[in-house]
Protein backbone atom coordinates (compact mmCIF):
# COMPACT_ATOMS: atom_id res chain seq x y z
CA MET A 1 -272.97 181.59 103.12
CA SER A 2 -275.57 184.17 102.38
CA THR A 3 -278.96 185.30 103.71
CA ASP A 4 -280.20 185.16 100.06
CA THR A 5 -280.24 181.36 100.48
CA PHE A 6 -282.99 181.51 103.12
CA ALA A 7 -286.35 182.84 102.24
CA LEU A 8 -288.72 183.33 105.18
CA GLN A 9 -291.92 183.46 103.09
CA ARG A 10 -294.00 180.76 104.94
CA VAL A 11 -294.03 179.86 108.49
CA LEU A 12 -295.62 176.63 109.75
CA VAL A 13 -296.99 175.88 113.25
CA PRO A 14 -297.88 172.20 113.95
CA LEU A 15 -300.90 172.12 116.34
CA ASP A 16 -302.26 169.11 118.36
CA GLY A 17 -305.02 170.84 120.23
CA SER A 18 -303.02 171.49 123.39
CA PRO A 19 -302.51 174.83 125.08
CA LEU A 20 -298.74 174.09 125.04
CA ALA A 21 -298.65 173.60 121.39
CA GLN A 22 -300.65 176.80 120.85
CA GLU A 23 -297.88 178.81 122.80
CA ALA A 24 -295.94 178.72 119.49
CA LEU A 25 -298.52 180.89 117.81
CA SER A 26 -297.49 184.23 119.32
CA VAL A 27 -293.85 183.76 118.31
CA ALA A 28 -294.64 182.37 114.87
CA GLU A 29 -297.19 185.08 114.10
CA ALA A 30 -294.67 187.85 115.19
CA LEU A 31 -291.98 186.36 113.01
CA ALA A 32 -294.38 185.92 110.08
CA ARG A 33 -295.62 189.46 110.42
CA GLY A 34 -292.17 190.92 110.72
CA ALA A 35 -291.02 189.05 107.64
CA GLY A 36 -294.24 189.62 105.64
CA ALA A 37 -294.51 185.74 105.50
CA GLU A 38 -297.59 183.57 105.23
CA LEU A 39 -298.61 181.72 108.40
CA HIS A 40 -299.69 178.05 108.09
CA LEU A 41 -301.53 176.19 110.87
CA VAL A 42 -301.46 172.46 110.45
CA SER A 43 -302.70 169.48 112.39
CA VAL A 44 -302.31 165.79 111.73
CA GLN A 45 -304.93 163.02 112.33
CA ALA A 46 -302.78 159.96 113.19
CA PRO A 47 -304.22 156.51 112.35
CA MET A 48 -305.33 154.81 115.52
CA ILE A 49 -303.47 151.56 114.68
CA SER A 50 -300.16 153.35 114.14
CA ALA A 51 -300.44 155.65 117.17
CA GLY A 52 -301.92 152.91 119.39
CA ALA A 53 -299.02 150.58 118.67
CA GLU A 54 -296.39 153.28 119.03
CA PHE A 55 -297.66 154.34 122.48
CA GLY A 56 -298.74 150.97 123.73
CA LEU A 57 -302.41 151.74 124.07
CA THR A 58 -304.85 148.96 125.01
CA ASP A 59 -308.54 148.51 124.55
CA ARG A 60 -309.06 149.96 127.97
CA GLU A 61 -307.20 153.14 126.97
CA PRO A 62 -309.21 154.68 124.13
CA PRO A 63 -307.19 157.36 122.25
CA MET A 64 -308.52 160.90 122.06
CA TYR A 65 -308.19 161.82 118.37
CA GLY A 66 -311.58 163.33 117.54
CA ASN A 67 -312.83 163.44 113.96
CA ARG A 68 -311.65 165.43 111.03
CA ASP A 69 -314.52 167.92 111.32
CA ASP A 70 -313.56 168.69 114.86
CA MET A 71 -310.02 169.14 113.95
CA GLU A 72 -310.88 171.47 111.05
CA ALA A 73 -313.21 173.46 113.26
CA TYR A 74 -310.44 173.83 115.85
CA LEU A 75 -307.90 175.13 113.28
CA GLN A 76 -310.44 177.61 111.83
CA LEU A 77 -311.18 178.82 115.38
CA VAL A 78 -307.48 179.41 116.11
CA ALA A 79 -307.02 180.95 112.67
CA GLY A 80 -309.95 183.35 113.29
CA LEU A 81 -308.40 184.40 116.72
CA VAL A 82 -305.00 185.08 114.96
CA ALA A 83 -306.67 187.04 112.11
CA HIS A 84 -308.66 189.08 114.61
CA ALA A 85 -305.64 190.10 116.61
CA HIS A 86 -303.45 190.64 113.49
CA ALA A 87 -304.33 191.40 109.93
CA GLY A 88 -304.11 188.26 107.60
CA HIS A 89 -305.86 185.01 107.90
CA PRO A 90 -303.54 181.94 108.24
CA VAL A 91 -303.69 179.03 105.87
CA THR A 92 -305.02 175.91 107.70
CA ALA A 93 -304.75 172.17 106.84
CA VAL A 94 -305.58 168.94 108.40
CA LEU A 95 -303.46 165.96 107.32
CA VAL A 96 -303.92 162.20 107.82
CA GLY A 97 -301.18 159.75 108.52
CA ASP A 98 -297.93 159.55 110.42
CA PRO A 99 -297.51 163.13 111.91
CA ALA A 100 -293.76 163.54 111.15
CA GLU A 101 -294.06 162.07 107.62
CA ARG A 102 -297.14 164.06 106.74
CA LEU A 103 -295.70 167.34 108.09
CA ALA A 104 -292.48 166.72 106.23
CA ASP A 105 -294.55 166.27 103.07
CA TYR A 106 -296.35 169.52 103.71
CA VAL A 107 -293.17 171.39 104.36
CA GLU A 108 -291.71 170.22 101.11
CA ALA A 109 -294.80 170.74 99.01
CA ASN A 110 -295.48 174.24 100.27
CA ALA A 111 -291.84 175.57 100.46
CA ILE A 112 -292.17 176.17 104.21
CA GLY A 113 -289.20 178.24 105.32
CA LEU A 114 -289.43 177.92 109.08
CA VAL A 115 -291.28 175.50 111.38
CA VAL A 116 -292.09 176.90 114.87
CA MET A 117 -293.25 174.53 117.59
CA THR A 118 -293.26 173.88 121.28
CA THR A 119 -292.10 170.49 122.23
CA HIS A 120 -293.85 167.82 124.24
CA GLY A 121 -297.41 169.13 123.55
CA ARG A 122 -300.08 167.08 125.24
CA GLY A 123 -303.86 167.26 125.44
CA GLY A 124 -306.91 167.79 123.11
CA PHE A 125 -307.85 165.32 120.42
CA SER A 126 -304.32 164.26 119.40
CA ARG A 127 -302.47 164.38 122.63
CA PHE A 128 -300.06 161.67 121.87
CA TRP A 129 -298.08 162.91 118.79
CA LEU A 130 -296.55 166.36 119.29
CA GLY A 131 -294.29 165.22 122.05
CA SER A 132 -292.09 163.14 119.90
CA VAL A 133 -292.62 164.62 116.44
CA ALA A 134 -289.92 167.34 116.65
CA ASP A 135 -286.92 165.01 116.56
CA ARG A 136 -288.45 162.78 113.89
CA LEU A 137 -289.38 165.87 111.78
CA LEU A 138 -285.70 167.11 112.04
CA ARG A 139 -284.64 163.89 110.23
CA ARG A 140 -287.13 164.44 107.40
CA VAL A 141 -286.95 168.03 106.40
CA ASN A 142 -284.36 170.62 105.23
CA ALA A 143 -286.35 173.59 106.76
CA PRO A 144 -284.96 174.97 110.06
CA ILE A 145 -287.12 174.31 113.13
CA LEU A 146 -287.51 176.87 115.94
CA LEU A 147 -288.12 174.89 119.11
CA LEU A 148 -289.64 176.86 122.02
CA ARG A 149 -289.71 176.30 125.77
CA HIS A 150 -292.88 176.58 127.86
CA GLU A 151 -294.14 180.18 128.15
CA THR A 152 -291.84 181.64 125.54
CA ARG A 153 -292.83 185.28 124.68
CA MET A 154 -291.70 187.63 122.11
CA ASP A 155 -292.15 191.33 122.37
CA ASP A 156 -290.62 192.20 119.04
CA ALA A 157 -290.64 190.56 115.67
CA GLY A 158 -287.15 189.17 115.99
CA PHE A 159 -284.21 188.45 118.17
CA GLU A 160 -281.73 191.17 119.15
CA GLY A 161 -279.01 188.81 120.50
CA VAL A 162 -278.37 185.63 118.47
CA VAL A 163 -275.80 183.04 119.49
CA ILE A 164 -274.70 180.72 116.62
CA ALA A 165 -272.86 177.60 117.59
CA LEU A 166 -270.35 176.29 115.05
CA ASP A 167 -267.95 173.40 114.94
CA GLY A 168 -266.11 174.05 111.78
CA SER A 169 -268.18 171.84 109.55
CA PRO A 170 -270.40 172.90 106.58
CA ALA A 171 -273.33 171.11 108.33
CA SER A 172 -273.03 173.46 111.36
CA GLU A 173 -272.90 176.55 109.09
CA ARG A 174 -276.44 175.70 107.77
CA ALA A 175 -277.78 177.65 110.84
CA LEU A 176 -276.06 180.83 109.68
CA ALA A 177 -278.52 181.99 107.06
CA PRO A 178 -281.74 181.29 108.98
CA ALA A 179 -280.23 182.80 112.21
CA ILE A 180 -279.21 185.95 110.28
CA ALA A 181 -282.64 186.25 108.73
CA LEU A 182 -284.45 185.97 112.07
CA GLY A 183 -282.08 188.47 113.65
CA SER A 184 -282.52 190.93 110.86
CA LEU A 185 -286.15 191.34 111.67
CA VAL A 186 -285.16 193.81 114.45
CA PRO A 187 -283.20 197.13 113.86
CA SER A 188 -279.85 196.36 115.39
CA PRO A 189 -279.23 192.56 115.92
CA GLN A 190 -276.07 191.34 117.54
CA TYR A 191 -274.63 187.94 116.39
CA THR A 192 -272.12 186.06 118.40
CA LEU A 193 -270.33 183.15 116.85
CA VAL A 194 -269.22 180.48 119.34
CA ARG A 195 -266.99 177.43 119.14
CA VAL A 196 -266.24 175.10 121.98
CA VAL A 197 -262.65 173.75 122.45
CA VAL A 198 -262.57 170.81 124.79
CA PRO A 199 -259.03 170.59 126.32
CA PRO A 200 -257.39 167.06 126.20
CA LEU A 201 -256.66 165.43 129.42
CA PRO A 202 -253.29 166.57 130.90
CA SER A 203 -252.04 162.99 131.03
CA THR A 204 -253.45 160.50 128.51
CA VAL A 205 -252.13 157.02 127.71
CA THR A 206 -251.12 156.73 124.09
CA PRO A 207 -249.20 154.10 122.07
CA VAL A 208 -246.01 155.92 122.79
CA GLY A 209 -246.60 156.63 126.37
CA LEU A 210 -248.12 159.43 128.34
CA TYR A 211 -249.49 162.63 126.83
CA PRO A 212 -247.23 165.26 128.53
CA PRO A 213 -248.99 168.15 130.37
CA ASP A 214 -246.98 170.75 128.57
CA ALA A 215 -247.93 169.26 125.25
CA ALA A 216 -251.59 169.33 126.39
CA VAL A 217 -251.22 173.10 127.16
CA GLN A 218 -249.76 173.62 123.73
CA SER A 219 -252.55 171.62 122.06
CA VAL A 220 -255.17 173.73 123.86
CA GLN A 221 -253.53 176.94 122.64
CA GLU A 222 -253.29 175.60 119.07
CA LEU A 223 -256.85 174.39 119.06
CA SER A 224 -258.11 177.73 120.52
CA ALA A 225 -256.08 179.75 117.91
CA ALA A 226 -257.49 177.56 115.05
CA ALA A 227 -261.00 177.94 116.39
CA SER A 228 -260.59 181.79 116.73
CA GLU A 229 -259.24 181.97 113.12
CA TYR A 230 -262.11 179.91 111.86
CA LEU A 231 -264.80 182.09 113.65
CA GLU A 232 -263.18 185.32 112.49
CA ALA A 233 -263.16 184.10 108.88
CA VAL A 234 -266.98 183.31 109.15
CA ALA A 235 -267.57 186.65 110.96
CA ASP A 236 -265.81 188.51 108.13
CA ARG A 237 -268.19 186.99 105.64
CA MET A 238 -271.11 188.08 107.79
CA ARG A 239 -269.78 191.63 108.30
CA ALA A 240 -269.45 191.96 104.51
CA GLN A 241 -273.28 191.72 104.58
CA GLY A 242 -273.56 194.38 107.17
CA CYS A 243 -273.95 192.21 110.22
CA SER A 244 -272.66 193.14 113.68
CA VAL A 245 -270.62 190.07 114.71
CA VAL A 246 -268.42 189.15 117.63
CA THR A 247 -266.73 185.76 118.15
CA ARG A 248 -266.09 183.80 121.29
CA VAL A 249 -264.00 180.54 121.79
CA LEU A 250 -265.33 178.63 124.78
CA LEU A 251 -262.86 176.39 126.60
CA GLY A 252 -264.19 173.49 128.72
CA SER A 253 -265.65 170.10 128.80
CA GLY A 254 -269.32 169.56 127.92
CA ILE A 255 -270.11 171.25 124.52
CA ALA A 256 -273.80 171.65 125.18
CA GLU A 257 -273.17 172.98 128.68
CA GLN A 258 -270.71 175.53 127.42
CA ILE A 259 -273.07 176.83 124.78
CA VAL A 260 -276.05 176.98 127.12
CA GLY A 261 -273.99 178.72 129.84
CA PHE A 262 -272.65 181.30 127.47
CA ALA A 263 -276.13 182.05 126.12
CA GLU A 264 -277.44 182.63 129.61
CA ARG A 265 -274.54 184.84 130.65
CA SER A 266 -274.80 186.96 127.52
CA ARG A 267 -278.61 187.21 127.87
CA SER A 268 -279.10 186.21 124.26
CA GLN A 269 -282.61 185.73 122.90
CA LEU A 270 -281.89 182.89 120.48
CA VAL A 271 -279.45 180.00 120.08
CA ALA A 272 -278.89 178.58 116.65
CA MET A 273 -277.13 175.42 115.57
CA GLY A 274 -276.91 172.93 112.73
CA THR A 275 -277.11 169.11 113.11
CA ARG A 276 -274.86 166.47 111.55
CA GLY A 277 -271.76 168.42 112.25
CA ALA A 278 -268.25 167.23 113.11
CA THR A 279 -269.62 165.34 116.11
CA GLY A 280 -271.49 162.98 113.76
CA PHE A 281 -275.01 162.99 115.31
CA ASP A 282 -277.68 162.95 112.58
CA ARG A 283 -280.81 163.47 114.62
CA LEU A 284 -282.04 165.15 117.71
CA MET A 285 -281.61 162.27 120.30
CA LEU A 286 -280.87 161.75 123.92
CA GLY A 287 -277.20 162.37 124.55
CA SER A 288 -276.56 164.56 121.44
CA VAL A 289 -275.33 168.19 121.60
CA ALA A 290 -278.44 169.50 120.04
CA ASP A 291 -280.76 167.62 122.30
CA LYS A 292 -278.95 168.73 125.38
CA VAL A 293 -279.07 172.30 124.20
CA VAL A 294 -282.80 172.15 123.42
CA ARG A 295 -283.46 170.61 126.77
CA ALA A 296 -281.38 172.94 128.83
CA ALA A 297 -281.52 176.33 127.14
CA VAL A 298 -283.92 179.02 128.43
CA GLN A 299 -283.87 180.67 124.98
CA PRO A 300 -285.63 179.37 121.84
CA VAL A 301 -283.35 177.08 119.87
CA LEU A 302 -283.13 177.23 116.09
CA VAL A 303 -282.08 173.93 114.67
CA ALA A 304 -280.99 173.66 111.02
CA PRO A 305 -281.11 170.01 109.88
CA GLY A 306 -278.70 168.61 107.33
CA GLN A 307 -279.98 166.90 104.12
CA SER A 308 -283.11 165.03 104.90
CA ARG A 309 -283.53 161.33 104.48
CA ARG A 310 -286.81 161.37 102.51
CA ARG A 311 -287.96 158.38 100.54
CA ILE A 312 -288.21 159.06 96.85
CA ASN A 313 -291.63 157.53 96.50
CA GLU A 314 -293.33 159.81 99.10
CA ARG A 315 -296.06 162.04 97.83
CA PRO A 316 -296.11 165.67 98.98
CA VAL A 317 -299.42 167.03 100.22
CA PRO A 318 -300.11 170.57 98.91
CA ALA A 319 -301.95 173.02 101.17
CA THR A 320 -304.94 173.10 98.99
CA ALA A 321 -305.45 169.31 98.75
CA ARG A 322 -307.73 167.42 101.01
CA PRO A 323 -305.98 164.03 101.78
CA SER A 324 -307.76 161.14 100.07
CA HIS A 325 -308.73 157.92 101.76
CA THR A 326 -305.56 156.26 100.55
CA ASP A 327 -303.73 158.71 102.96
CA ASN A 328 -305.04 156.68 105.84
CA GLU A 329 -302.50 154.03 105.24
CA VAL A 330 -300.03 153.40 108.13
CA LEU A 331 -296.65 154.96 107.12
CA THR A 332 -293.49 153.51 108.32
CA PRO A 333 -290.89 155.97 109.39
């Protein structure tokens, strides 16, 4: 684990024309400015057949996509406003195809280090896609995604208090490097490593009978000790890099609830976690720990996906390329 493995050189903001999606701009711009990174503003023109089928549109419900010129003009306007407020003109691109697939192509082709987006964006010329693209994008990219709640603001160029949730797996530790990098944009960041220990039921039926209460207590103590030892080992590696780190073992049922509750009590500014950890979930979906944290946390949530499941025959779309007519094909997820 090292911050050297994470290079915040390019930050991507997907935009769908809605005010909610644009709320990610202030946070993304502040992070890009603090890291000296290049800011990319990208929108996707989804094929009407694909989007219409996905959202159950009928002939009486014409979709609001606008044309490519409108989308390019919109991005240029937004880029101009960003450049006027802060030095540096963002890179813009309009892609054509399935939004999650095309954004994943773009992230890979342009070595995007961080995606910043608000979820459930609606409105404008492509009001249908941004609400569901975040979870699909997490399954397709290796870059971390910073998910923001409505009206998220950032006064500084980073996060002073960062909670990093770990479960002991290498997959969960993928959140370490990007979380450290974002925290390091402020002078004195404080990192807190947390691991949740869910106590076993005091009396549980097993093949050999009941699980005795005293054994349950002993099990909780052993689990907590093991969790603390693991967190301290990770913390020591971070301290060797000059990070200020504390560890906390959280005891209770409901892993997501414990993480969210601790983040609120500690008044942290960022929650970071990896997917595809020991719990086995491989995407952001209803019922998963990551999804519950994203939905419930007041703070921004940094999600570091595991290895993406990209098809080997997919063609990356570089920032300088204007998608050809062949890109209008309907892409299957």
